[in-house]
Amino acid sequence: MRIAPFATEHYYALYEFNTPHMLSSSDCETMSISELMALAGLGLDGLGGQRLGYTESQGNPDLRTAVAAAYDHIAPEQVVVLTSPVEGIYLAMRTLLEPGDEVIVLTPAYDALKNMAEHVAGRVQPWQLTPAADGWQLDFDDLERMINDQTKLIIVNFPHNPTGYLPTPDEFQSLIDLCARRGIWLFCDEMYRGLEFGEAGILPSAADLYDRAIILTGLSKTHGLPGLRAGWLLIRDEPTRRALLNWKFYTTICPAAPTEFLAMAALSAGETIVARNKALIRDNIALAEPFFRRWPDLFTWRPPRAGSVALVGLNVPSATDYCHDLAQTTGVLLLPGAFMGIEDRYVRFGFGRNGFATALTHYETYLEE
Ligand SMILES: Cc1ncc(COP(=O)(O)O)c(C=O)c1O
């Protein structure tokens, strides 16, 4: 059975490793192994001593214990360590869905969330984020109207890529209550959790609120370590976890030993790493806001409530043509709307990288010329 193109990756495959000024990355600034070990207060010897045999399929128990410690209602045996975060989406959709099931997906959606659900279930209804004057909004009554007896799963992603949307704790609880009332599974992608800027602080994890939730998280975005390919699912329901592990035997069998070792180091230095990345995002947004104000006819800026990215309105006939030209003439990379499955009059900006100021300067020179 065919699957839709993974548009974001197809676009980045053209430019990511030959375009110097990344202005749309969703991951935060990364670091070397040496720097990571130093932040964790460890030398490099531990890594050198790692054995490269097979590892436990569900993940190293010490890593699972460290992951579970961040939640109130998650035990180490409810954590499934993956070989990459995106693998978790594949495994969860394969496990939860059958052809004919109905799925509601928060839209726009990271490609794998929508495309995998559609691939397995065949039917997906978009729960649409809509632009408001000062941000993005979600209609929770809309969701209630969309649910029917075939609805098996609701897929959300908070903080949201690409809009930076974050529900209030009350809104999030109402979503959980709705799922619980109807016995609907919730797949909650929490890859950007920890990057909340508002006074309410970090949104509670669905893992602590609902026993029929599957939570995806990992170290690629908030911690800026996508090269580790470290991610995990939190699954309280035992039969679902067992069924998912069976799928995992067909994909990667077990996590990579060096990754598990380094992931433990990253979690132990987590507070420092996340604080650093949040500060960088704030600084870069503070540069971006006056930039958008200087070009009011071109951009419509809706500040993100959380996360490392924002979806910015771009007043051009084709964001795709525009972004190709921008990348090819100035080496500045934005992600056009058409590659996020939305109107091609938006672009994604990413605020988590050190090179943001330089990239913005190059972009402004392009605009002035
Ligand atoms: C919302 C969301 N979920 C999952 C992933 C997958 O993370 P990774 O690429 O590290 O596997 C991404 C990556 O962009 C993402 O934005």
mmCIF file of C-alpha atoms and ligand atoms in Angstrom:
data_model
loop_
_atom_site.group_PDB
_atom_site.id
_atom_site.type_symbol
_atom_site.label_atom_id
_atom_site.label_comp_id
_atom_site.label_asym_id
_atom_site.label_seq_id
_atom_site.Cartn_x
_atom_site.Cartn_y
_atom_site.Cartn_z
ATOM 1 C CA MET A 1 0.000 0.000 0.000
ATOM 2 C CA ARG A 2 1.341 3.420 -0.944
ATOM 3 C CA ILE A 3 2.002 6.169 1.581
ATOM 4 C CA ALA A 4 1.938 9.944 1.018
ATOM 5 C CA PRO A 5 5.301 11.659 0.430
ATOM 6 C CA PHE A 6 7.052 12.828 3.605
ATOM 7 C CA ALA A 7 7.086 16.380 2.245
ATOM 8 C CA THR A 8 9.165 18.102 4.941
ATOM 9 C CA GLU A 9 11.994 15.595 4.571
ATOM 10 C CA HIS A 10 11.853 15.795 0.755
ATOM 11 C CA TYR A 11 12.277 19.573 0.962
ATOM 12 C CA TYR A 12 15.075 19.426 3.527
ATOM 13 C CA ALA A 13 16.825 16.719 1.508
ATOM 14 C CA LEU A 14 17.339 19.343 -1.199
ATOM 15 C CA TYR A 15 18.906 21.956 1.056
ATOM 16 C CA GLU A 16 19.632 20.969 4.674
ATOM 17 C CA PHE A 17 23.277 20.017 4.237
ATOM 18 C CA ASN A 18 24.285 22.503 1.539
ATOM 19 C CA THR A 19 22.510 25.684 2.680
ATOM 20 C CA PRO A 20 24.532 27.647 5.237
ATOM 21 C CA HIS A 21 21.783 29.661 6.955
ATOM 22 C CA MET A 22 19.126 27.477 8.543
ATOM 23 C CA LEU A 23 16.243 29.742 9.484
ATOM 24 C CA SER A 24 13.518 27.119 9.785
ATOM 25 C CA SER A 25 15.017 24.273 11.849
ATOM 26 C CA SER A 26 12.760 22.782 14.476
ATOM 27 C CA ASP A 27 15.578 21.393 16.626
ATOM 28 C CA CYS A 28 17.537 23.511 19.087
ATOM 29 C CA GLU A 29 21.289 24.122 18.887
ATOM 30 C CA THR A 30 23.230 20.900 19.218
ATOM 31 C CA MET A 31 26.583 20.065 20.862
ATOM 32 C CA SER A 32 29.478 17.630 20.641
ATOM 33 C CA ILE A 33 29.699 14.398 22.622
ATOM 34 C CA SER A 34 32.545 15.938 24.664
ATOM 35 C CA GLU A 35 30.427 18.960 25.531
ATOM 36 C CA LEU A 36 27.488 16.779 26.509
ATOM 37 C CA MET A 37 29.643 14.609 28.762
ATOM 38 C CA ALA A 38 31.179 17.696 30.373
ATOM 39 C CA LEU A 39 27.709 19.138 31.073
ATOM 40 C CA ALA A 40 26.761 15.828 32.681
ATOM 41 C CA GLY A 41 29.929 15.960 34.789
ATOM 42 C CA LEU A 42 31.321 12.813 33.135
ATOM 43 C CA GLY A 43 34.540 12.014 31.299
ATOM 44 C CA LEU A 44 34.724 10.294 27.927
ATOM 45 C CA ASP A 45 35.946 6.982 29.343
ATOM 46 C CA GLY A 46 32.448 5.747 30.126
ATOM 47 C CA LEU A 47 31.463 6.081 26.480
ATOM 48 C CA GLY A 48 34.640 4.312 25.356
ATOM 49 C CA GLY A 49 33.812 1.414 27.643
ATOM 50 C CA GLN A 50 30.323 0.862 26.229
ATOM 51 C CA ARG A 51 29.804 -2.669 24.902
ATOM 52 C CA LEU A 52 28.252 -2.886 21.452
ATOM 53 C CA GLY A 53 26.113 -5.963 21.891
ATOM 54 C CA TYR A 54 22.344 -6.138 21.463
ATOM 55 C CA THR A 55 20.451 -4.188 24.095
ATOM 56 C CA GLU A 56 17.131 -4.847 25.862
ATOM 57 C CA SER A 57 14.313 -4.386 23.341
ATOM 58 C CA GLN A 58 12.232 -2.181 25.580
ATOM 59 C CA GLY A 59 15.253 -0.100 26.551
ATOM 60 C CA ASN A 60 17.937 -0.005 29.206
ATOM 61 C CA PRO A 61 16.233 -0.219 32.642
ATOM 62 C CA ASP A 62 18.370 2.642 34.011
ATOM 63 C CA LEU A 63 17.337 4.871 31.130
ATOM 64 C CA ARG A 64 13.689 3.881 31.552
ATOM 65 C CA THR A 65 13.943 4.694 35.260
ATOM 66 C CA ALA A 66 15.454 8.108 34.484
ATOM 67 C CA VAL A 67 12.694 8.820 31.939
ATOM 68 C CA ALA A 68 9.882 7.694 34.258
ATOM 69 C CA ALA A 69 11.213 9.861 37.107
ATOM 70 C CA ALA A 70 9.981 12.973 35.284
ATOM 71 C CA TYR A 71 6.310 11.846 35.537
ATOM 72 C CA ASP A 72 3.925 11.235 38.436
ATOM 73 C CA HIS A 73 2.149 8.200 37.013
ATOM 74 C CA ILE A 74 4.681 6.471 34.788
ATOM 75 C CA ALA A 75 6.664 3.445 35.919
ATOM 76 C CA PRO A 76 9.918 2.356 34.207
ATOM 77 C CA GLU A 77 8.149 -0.673 32.699
ATOM 78 C CA GLN A 78 5.733 1.697 30.919
ATOM 79 C CA VAL A 79 8.536 3.319 28.920
ATOM 80 C CA VAL A 80 9.507 1.934 25.494
ATOM 81 C CA VAL A 81 12.847 3.267 24.238
ATOM 82 C CA LEU A 82 12.971 3.749 20.467
ATOM 83 C CA THR A 83 15.691 3.954 17.846
ATOM 84 C CA SER A 84 14.398 7.401 16.846
ATOM 85 C CA PRO A 85 11.379 9.468 17.857
ATOM 86 C CA VAL A 86 9.769 9.130 14.433
ATOM 87 C CA GLU A 87 9.880 5.341 14.811
ATOM 88 C CA GLY A 88 7.430 5.741 17.695
ATOM 89 C CA ILE A 89 4.805 7.224 15.370
ATOM 90 C CA TYR A 90 5.119 4.274 12.989
ATOM 91 C CA LEU A 91 4.895 1.740 15.808
ATOM 92 C CA ALA A 92 1.952 3.411 17.536
ATOM 93 C CA MET A 93 -0.142 3.767 14.372
ATOM 94 C CA ARG A 94 0.558 0.164 13.395
ATOM 95 C CA THR A 95 -0.421 -0.983 16.881
ATOM 96 C CA LEU A 96 -3.540 1.092 17.474
ATOM 97 C CA LEU A 97 -5.181 1.268 14.067
ATOM 98 C CA GLU A 98 -6.972 -1.035 11.628
ATOM 99 C CA PRO A 99 -8.315 -0.194 8.178
ATOM 100 C CA GLY A 100 -11.687 1.546 8.608
ATOM 101 C CA ASP A 101 -10.932 3.183 11.959
ATOM 102 C CA GLU A 102 -11.512 6.909 12.082
ATOM 103 C CA VAL A 103 -8.756 9.163 13.276
ATOM 104 C CA ILE A 104 -8.845 12.869 14.080
ATOM 105 C CA VAL A 105 -5.553 14.675 13.596
ATOM 106 C CA LEU A 106 -4.653 18.134 14.818
ATOM 107 C CA THR A 107 -3.825 19.988 11.580
ATOM 108 C CA PRO A 108 -1.390 21.183 10.313
ATOM 109 C CA ALA A 109 0.488 18.094 11.412
ATOM 110 C CA TYR A 110 4.047 16.838 11.328
ATOM 111 C CA ASP A 111 4.044 14.582 8.216
ATOM 112 C CA ALA A 112 4.393 11.236 9.987
ATOM 113 C CA LEU A 113 1.515 11.921 12.392
ATOM 114 C CA LYS A 114 -1.026 12.454 9.642
ATOM 115 C CA ASN A 115 0.406 10.257 6.882
ATOM 116 C CA MET A 116 0.943 7.142 8.984
ATOM 117 C CA ALA A 117 -2.581 7.350 10.432
ATOM 118 C CA GLU A 118 -4.018 7.773 6.950
ATOM 119 C CA HIS A 119 -1.877 4.930 5.629
ATOM 120 C CA VAL A 120 -3.051 2.440 8.224
ATOM 121 C CA ALA A 121 -6.636 3.532 8.950
ATOM 122 C CA GLY A 122 -7.481 4.992 5.555
ATOM 123 C CA ARG A 123 -9.556 7.833 7.006
ATOM 124 C CA VAL A 124 -8.333 10.940 8.753
ATOM 125 C CA GLN A 125 -10.316 14.013 9.745
ATOM 126 C CA PRO A 126 -8.410 17.251 10.296
ATOM 127 C CA TRP A 127 -8.998 19.160 13.530
ATOM 128 C CA GLN A 128 -7.928 22.507 12.211
ATOM 129 C CA LEU A 129 -5.856 25.138 13.957
ATOM 130 C CA THR A 130 -6.960 28.510 12.628
ATOM 131 C CA PRO A 131 -5.153 31.846 12.559
ATOM 132 C CA ALA A 132 -6.278 34.542 15.000
ATOM 133 C CA ALA A 133 -5.058 38.132 15.319
ATOM 134 C CA ASP A 134 -2.357 37.353 17.867
ATOM 135 C CA GLY A 135 -1.727 33.624 17.481
ATOM 136 C CA TRP A 136 -3.440 30.352 16.616
ATOM 137 C CA GLN A 137 -6.685 28.968 17.987
ATOM 138 C CA LEU A 138 -8.435 25.630 18.317
ATOM 139 C CA ASP A 139 -12.172 25.081 18.581
ATOM 140 C CA PHE A 140 -12.770 22.330 21.149
ATOM 141 C CA ASP A 141 -16.515 22.222 20.298
ATOM 142 C CA ASP A 142 -15.517 21.435 16.713
ATOM 143 C CA LEU A 143 -13.665 18.394 17.973
ATOM 144 C CA GLU A 144 -16.678 17.169 19.909
ATOM 145 C CA ARG A 145 -18.802 17.496 16.755
ATOM 146 C CA MET A 146 -16.298 15.513 14.683
ATOM 147 C CA ILE A 147 -16.271 12.475 16.982
ATOM 148 C CA ASN A 148 -18.463 9.493 16.094
ATOM 149 C CA ASP A 149 -18.689 5.810 17.085
ATOM 150 C CA GLN A 150 -15.877 4.852 14.686
ATOM 151 C CA THR A 151 -13.445 7.389 16.143
ATOM 152 C CA LYS A 152 -10.605 5.312 17.503
ATOM 153 C CA LEU A 153 -7.817 7.808 17.976
ATOM 154 C CA ILE A 154 -7.141 11.526 18.334
ATOM 155 C CA ILE A 155 -3.631 12.694 17.451
ATOM 156 C CA VAL A 156 -2.279 15.932 18.896
ATOM 157 C CA ASN A 157 1.101 17.591 19.248
ATOM 158 C CA PHE A 158 1.649 20.147 22.021
ATOM 159 C CA PRO A 159 3.697 22.371 21.923
ATOM 160 C CA HIS A 160 2.751 22.335 18.273
ATOM 161 C CA ASN A 161 5.004 22.181 15.224
ATOM 162 C CA PRO A 162 4.712 24.404 13.175
ATOM 163 C CA THR A 163 2.429 27.000 14.861
ATOM 164 C CA GLY A 164 3.825 27.105 18.401
ATOM 165 C CA TYR A 165 0.266 26.610 19.693
ATOM 166 C CA LEU A 166 -0.210 25.420 23.266
ATOM 167 C CA PRO A 167 -3.599 24.802 24.924
ATOM 168 C CA THR A 168 -4.269 26.095 28.428
ATOM 169 C CA PRO A 169 -4.176 23.396 31.146
ATOM 170 C CA ASP A 170 -8.013 23.598 31.309
ATOM 171 C CA GLU A 171 -8.386 23.130 27.561
ATOM 172 C CA PHE A 172 -5.987 20.211 27.664
ATOM 173 C CA GLN A 173 -7.943 18.636 30.520
ATOM 174 C CA SER A 174 -11.174 19.059 28.554
ATOM 175 C CA LEU A 175 -9.586 17.173 25.644
ATOM 176 C CA ILE A 176 -8.563 14.370 28.011
ATOM 177 C CA ASP A 177 -12.076 14.284 29.548
ATOM 178 C CA LEU A 178 -13.637 14.062 26.105
ATOM 179 C CA CYS A 179 -11.385 11.129 25.150
ATOM 180 C CA ALA A 180 -12.101 9.410 28.471
ATOM 181 C CA ARG A 181 -15.889 9.809 28.115
ATOM 182 C CA ARG A 182 -15.832 8.200 24.672
ATOM 183 C CA GLY A 183 -13.034 5.661 25.339
ATOM 184 C CA ILE A 184 -10.917 7.174 22.560
ATOM 185 C CA TRP A 185 -7.156 6.712 22.426
ATOM 186 C CA LEU A 186 -4.999 9.839 22.484
ATOM 187 C CA PHE A 187 -1.606 9.982 20.785
ATOM 188 C CA CYS A 188 0.118 13.015 22.240
ATOM 189 C CA ASP A 189 3.373 14.088 20.590
ATOM 190 C CA GLU A 190 5.270 15.972 23.282
ATOM 191 C CA MET A 191 8.576 16.345 21.390
ATOM 192 C CA TYR A 192 8.746 20.076 22.198
ATOM 193 C CA ARG A 193 7.618 19.812 25.834
ATOM 194 C CA GLY A 194 9.693 21.939 28.211
ATOM 195 C CA LEU A 195 9.842 24.877 25.790
ATOM 196 C CA GLU A 196 6.759 26.654 27.191
ATOM 197 C CA PHE A 197 7.157 30.429 27.647
ATOM 198 C CA GLY A 198 3.955 31.511 29.380
ATOM 199 C CA GLU A 199 3.225 31.980 33.070
ATOM 200 C CA ALA A 200 1.331 28.677 33.228
ATOM 201 C CA GLY A 201 4.685 26.896 32.772
ATOM 202 C CA ILE A 202 5.026 23.385 31.433
ATOM 203 C CA LEU A 203 1.771 21.789 30.286
ATOM 204 C CA PRO A 204 1.075 18.568 32.230
ATOM 205 C CA SER A 205 1.922 15.473 30.221
ATOM 206 C CA ALA A 206 -0.951 13.388 28.878
ATOM 207 C CA ALA A 207 0.988 10.477 30.404
ATOM 208 C CA ASP A 208 0.001 11.682 33.870
ATOM 209 C CA LEU A 209 -3.610 12.459 32.951
ATOM 210 C CA TYR A 210 -4.972 9.562 30.933
ATOM 211 C CA ASP A 211 -4.381 5.821 30.874
ATOM 212 C CA ARG A 212 -5.397 5.443 27.218
ATOM 213 C CA ALA A 213 -2.761 7.907 26.021
ATOM 214 C CA ILE A 214 0.436 7.119 24.163
ATOM 215 C CA ILE A 215 3.038 9.826 24.553
ATOM 216 C CA LEU A 216 5.970 10.425 22.230
ATOM 217 C CA THR A 217 8.950 12.366 23.462
ATOM 218 C CA GLY A 218 12.725 12.370 23.180
ATOM 219 C CA LEU A 219 15.858 14.460 22.969
ATOM 220 C CA SER A 220 15.817 15.801 19.382
ATOM 221 C CA LYS A 221 14.102 19.149 19.826
ATOM 222 C CA THR A 222 13.981 20.552 23.371
ATOM 223 C CA HIS A 223 17.454 19.154 24.109
ATOM 224 C CA GLY A 224 18.903 19.790 20.629
ATOM 225 C CA LEU A 225 20.292 16.270 20.201
ATOM 226 C CA PRO A 226 18.617 14.915 17.027
ATOM 227 C CA GLY A 227 21.780 13.081 15.966
ATOM 228 C CA LEU A 228 21.394 10.820 18.997
ATOM 229 C CA ARG A 229 18.077 9.541 17.596
ATOM 230 C CA ALA A 230 16.892 9.204 21.191
ATOM 231 C CA GLY A 231 13.173 8.950 21.778
ATOM 232 C CA TRP A 232 10.635 6.963 23.773
ATOM 233 C CA LEU A 233 6.974 6.192 24.094
ATOM 234 C CA LEU A 234 5.084 6.191 27.382
ATOM 235 C CA ILE A 235 2.320 3.570 27.366
ATOM 236 C CA ARG A 236 0.422 2.697 30.518
ATOM 237 C CA ASP A 237 -1.786 0.027 28.952
ATOM 238 C CA GLU A 238 0.039 -3.311 29.168
ATOM 239 C CA PRO A 239 -1.545 -5.209 26.230
ATOM 240 C CA THR A 240 -0.963 -2.205 23.948
ATOM 241 C CA ARG A 241 2.663 -2.031 25.053
ATOM 242 C CA ARG A 242 3.164 -5.737 24.338
ATOM 243 C CA ALA A 243 1.559 -5.413 20.900
ATOM 244 C CA LEU A 244 3.736 -2.410 20.116
ATOM 245 C CA LEU A 245 6.895 -4.247 21.128
ATOM 246 C CA ASN A 246 5.964 -6.941 18.629
ATOM 247 C CA TRP A 247 5.950 -4.293 15.868
ATOM 248 C CA LYS A 248 9.291 -3.013 17.153
ATOM 249 C CA PHE A 249 10.845 -6.447 16.600
ATOM 250 C CA TYR A 250 10.102 -5.888 12.902
ATOM 251 C CA THR A 251 11.659 -2.404 12.744
ATOM 252 C CA THR A 252 14.731 -1.998 14.948
ATOM 253 C CA ILE A 253 14.553 -4.769 17.621
ATOM 254 C CA CYS A 254 16.398 -2.733 20.244
ATOM 255 C CA PRO A 255 17.844 0.746 20.841
ATOM 256 C CA ALA A 256 21.460 1.625 19.957
ATOM 257 C CA ALA A 257 23.729 1.084 22.966
ATOM 258 C CA PRO A 258 25.795 4.315 22.586
ATOM 259 C CA THR A 259 22.586 6.315 22.220
ATOM 260 C CA GLU A 260 21.137 4.920 25.423
ATOM 261 C CA PHE A 261 24.342 5.756 27.282
ATOM 262 C CA LEU A 262 24.445 9.315 25.950
ATOM 263 C CA ALA A 263 20.704 9.793 26.506
ATOM 264 C CA MET A 264 21.215 9.077 30.212
ATOM 265 C CA ALA A 265 23.960 11.718 30.303
ATOM 266 C CA ALA A 266 21.663 14.186 28.514
ATOM 267 C CA LEU A 267 18.812 13.589 30.959
ATOM 268 C CA SER A 268 21.122 14.143 33.920
ATOM 269 C CA ALA A 269 22.170 17.506 32.404
ATOM 270 C CA GLY A 270 18.624 18.178 31.173
ATOM 271 C CA GLU A 271 17.866 21.280 33.225
ATOM 272 C CA THR A 272 20.996 23.096 32.038
ATOM 273 C CA ILE A 273 20.502 22.107 28.409
ATOM 274 C CA VAL A 274 16.831 23.089 28.288
ATOM 275 C CA ALA A 275 17.395 26.411 30.093
ATOM 276 C CA ARG A 276 20.109 27.253 27.563
ATOM 277 C CA ASN A 277 17.868 26.432 24.612
ATOM 278 C CA LYS A 278 14.928 28.390 26.015
ATOM 279 C CA ALA A 279 17.156 31.444 26.458
ATOM 280 C CA LEU A 280 18.360 31.117 22.860
ATOM 281 C CA ILE A 281 14.792 30.907 21.539
ATOM 282 C CA ARG A 282 13.790 34.001 23.523
ATOM 283 C CA ASP A 283 16.821 35.953 22.210
ATOM 284 C CA ASN A 284 16.128 34.930 18.621
ATOM 285 C CA ILE A 285 12.433 35.815 18.866
ATOM 286 C CA ALA A 286 13.491 39.207 20.232
ATOM 287 C CA LEU A 287 15.519 39.698 17.006
ATOM 288 C CA ALA A 288 12.764 38.374 14.777
ATOM 289 C CA GLU A 289 9.932 40.572 16.078
ATOM 290 C CA PRO A 290 11.447 43.922 14.973
ATOM 291 C CA PHE A 291 12.483 42.252 11.690
ATOM 292 C CA PHE A 292 8.846 41.294 10.994
ATOM 293 C CA ARG A 293 7.751 44.804 11.974
ATOM 294 C CA ARG A 294 10.205 46.292 9.458
ATOM 295 C CA TRP A 295 8.494 44.299 6.656
ATOM 296 C CA PRO A 296 4.796 44.593 7.537
ATOM 297 C CA ASP A 297 3.550 44.114 3.962
ATOM 298 C CA LEU A 298 5.395 40.823 3.618
ATOM 299 C CA PHE A 299 4.960 39.042 6.962
ATOM 300 C CA THR A 300 2.088 38.275 9.332
ATOM 301 C CA TRP A 301 3.662 37.378 12.662
ATOM 302 C CA ARG A 302 1.816 35.225 15.189
ATOM 303 C CA PRO A 303 4.084 34.643 18.178
ATOM 304 C CA PRO A 304 4.430 31.037 19.375
ATOM 305 C CA ARG A 305 3.260 30.208 22.923
ATOM 306 C CA ALA A 306 5.782 27.402 23.165
ATOM 307 C CA GLY A 307 8.300 25.368 21.196
ATOM 308 C CA SER A 308 11.069 26.361 18.827
ATOM 309 C CA VAL A 309 9.114 27.223 15.663
ATOM 310 C CA ALA A 310 6.456 29.606 14.384
ATOM 311 C CA LEU A 311 4.248 29.663 11.318
ATOM 312 C CA VAL A 312 4.543 33.077 9.692
ATOM 313 C CA GLY A 313 2.200 34.433 7.000
ATOM 314 C CA LEU A 314 4.095 35.381 3.817
ATOM 315 C CA ASN A 315 2.409 37.694 1.366
ATOM 316 C CA VAL A 316 3.661 36.206 -1.922
ATOM 317 C CA PRO A 317 1.867 34.200 -4.650
ATOM 318 C CA SER A 318 3.893 31.028 -3.972
ATOM 319 C CA ALA A 319 5.897 30.442 -0.802
ATOM 320 C CA THR A 320 7.464 27.430 -2.526
ATOM 321 C CA ASP A 321 8.894 29.477 -5.426
ATOM 322 C CA TYR A 322 9.962 32.143 -2.973
ATOM 323 C CA CYS A 323 11.768 29.699 -0.650
ATOM 324 C CA HIS A 324 13.574 27.938 -3.508
ATOM 325 C CA ASP A 325 14.838 31.309 -4.730
ATOM 326 C CA LEU A 326 15.825 32.432 -1.232
ATOM 327 C CA ALA A 327 17.765 29.214 -0.597
ATOM 328 C CA GLN A 328 19.482 29.235 -3.986
ATOM 329 C CA THR A 329 20.428 32.917 -4.083
ATOM 330 C CA THR A 330 21.289 33.649 -0.428
ATOM 331 C CA GLY A 331 21.663 30.272 1.271
ATOM 332 C CA VAL A 332 18.837 31.044 3.731
ATOM 333 C CA LEU A 333 16.443 28.156 4.340
ATOM 334 C CA LEU A 334 12.755 28.591 5.176
ATOM 335 C CA LEU A 335 10.143 25.828 4.917
ATOM 336 C CA PRO A 336 7.198 26.690 2.598
ATOM 337 C CA GLY A 337 3.556 26.025 3.472
ATOM 338 C CA ALA A 338 2.949 23.581 0.618
ATOM 339 C CA PHE A 339 5.504 21.232 2.206
ATOM 340 C CA MET A 340 3.571 21.346 5.486
ATOM 341 C CA GLY A 341 0.270 20.480 3.782
ATOM 342 C CA ILE A 342 -1.134 23.997 4.169
ATOM 343 C CA GLU A 343 -1.798 27.055 2.043
ATOM 344 C CA ASP A 344 1.399 28.082 0.266
ATOM 345 C CA ARG A 345 1.346 31.535 1.830
ATOM 346 C CA TYR A 346 3.080 30.565 5.054
ATOM 347 C CA VAL A 347 6.648 29.730 6.025
ATOM 348 C CA ARG A 348 8.075 28.085 9.114
ATOM 349 C CA PHE A 349 10.705 29.948 11.095
ATOM 350 C CA GLY A 350 12.855 28.131 13.676
ATOM 351 C CA PHE A 351 14.341 30.009 16.637
ATOM 352 C CA GLY A 352 16.502 27.419 18.353
ATOM 353 C CA ARG A 353 19.807 27.870 16.530
ATOM 354 C CA ASN A 354 22.920 29.976 17.271
ATOM 355 C CA GLY A 355 23.223 31.119 13.645
ATOM 356 C CA PHE A 356 19.801 32.800 13.690
ATOM 357 C CA ALA A 357 21.068 36.413 13.820
ATOM 358 C CA THR A 358 23.478 35.892 10.904
ATOM 359 C CA ALA A 359 20.814 34.119 8.863
ATOM 360 C CA LEU A 360 18.370 36.946 9.504
ATOM 361 C CA THR A 361 20.937 39.532 8.393
ATOM 362 C CA HIS A 362 21.472 37.654 5.128
ATOM 363 C CA TYR A 363 17.727 37.457 4.637
ATOM 364 C CA GLU A 364 17.272 41.172 5.225
ATOM 365 C CA THR A 365 20.008 41.977 2.699
ATOM 366 C CA TYR A 366 18.092 39.828 0.181
ATOM 367 C CA LEU A 367 14.892 41.769 0.962
ATOM 368 C CA GLU A 368 16.629 45.144 0.621
ATOM 369 C CA GLU A 369 18.102 44.164 -2.741
HETATM 370 C C1 LIG B 1 6.138 17.027 16.060
HETATM 371 C C2 LIG B 1 7.270 16.086 15.750
HETATM 372 N N1 LIG B 1 7.195 14.815 16.139
HETATM 373 C C3 LIG B 1 8.170 13.933 15.883
HETATM 374 C C4 LIG B 1 9.313 14.320 15.202
HETATM 375 C C5 LIG B 1 10.360 13.279 14.918
HETATM 376 O O1 LIG B 1 11.578 13.530 15.576
HETATM 377 P P1 LIG B 1 12.909 12.863 15.000
HETATM 378 O O2 LIG B 1 13.128 13.506 13.646
HETATM 379 O O3 LIG B 1 13.996 13.225 15.928
HETATM 380 O O4 LIG B 1 12.691 11.404 14.852
HETATM 381 C C6 LIG B 1 9.433 15.639 14.768
HETATM 382 C C7 LIG B 1 10.616 16.077 13.986
HETATM 383 O O5 LIG B 1 10.604 17.087 13.309
HETATM 384 C C8 LIG B 1 8.392 16.556 15.050
HETATM 385 O O6 LIG B 1 8.460 17.847 14.682
#
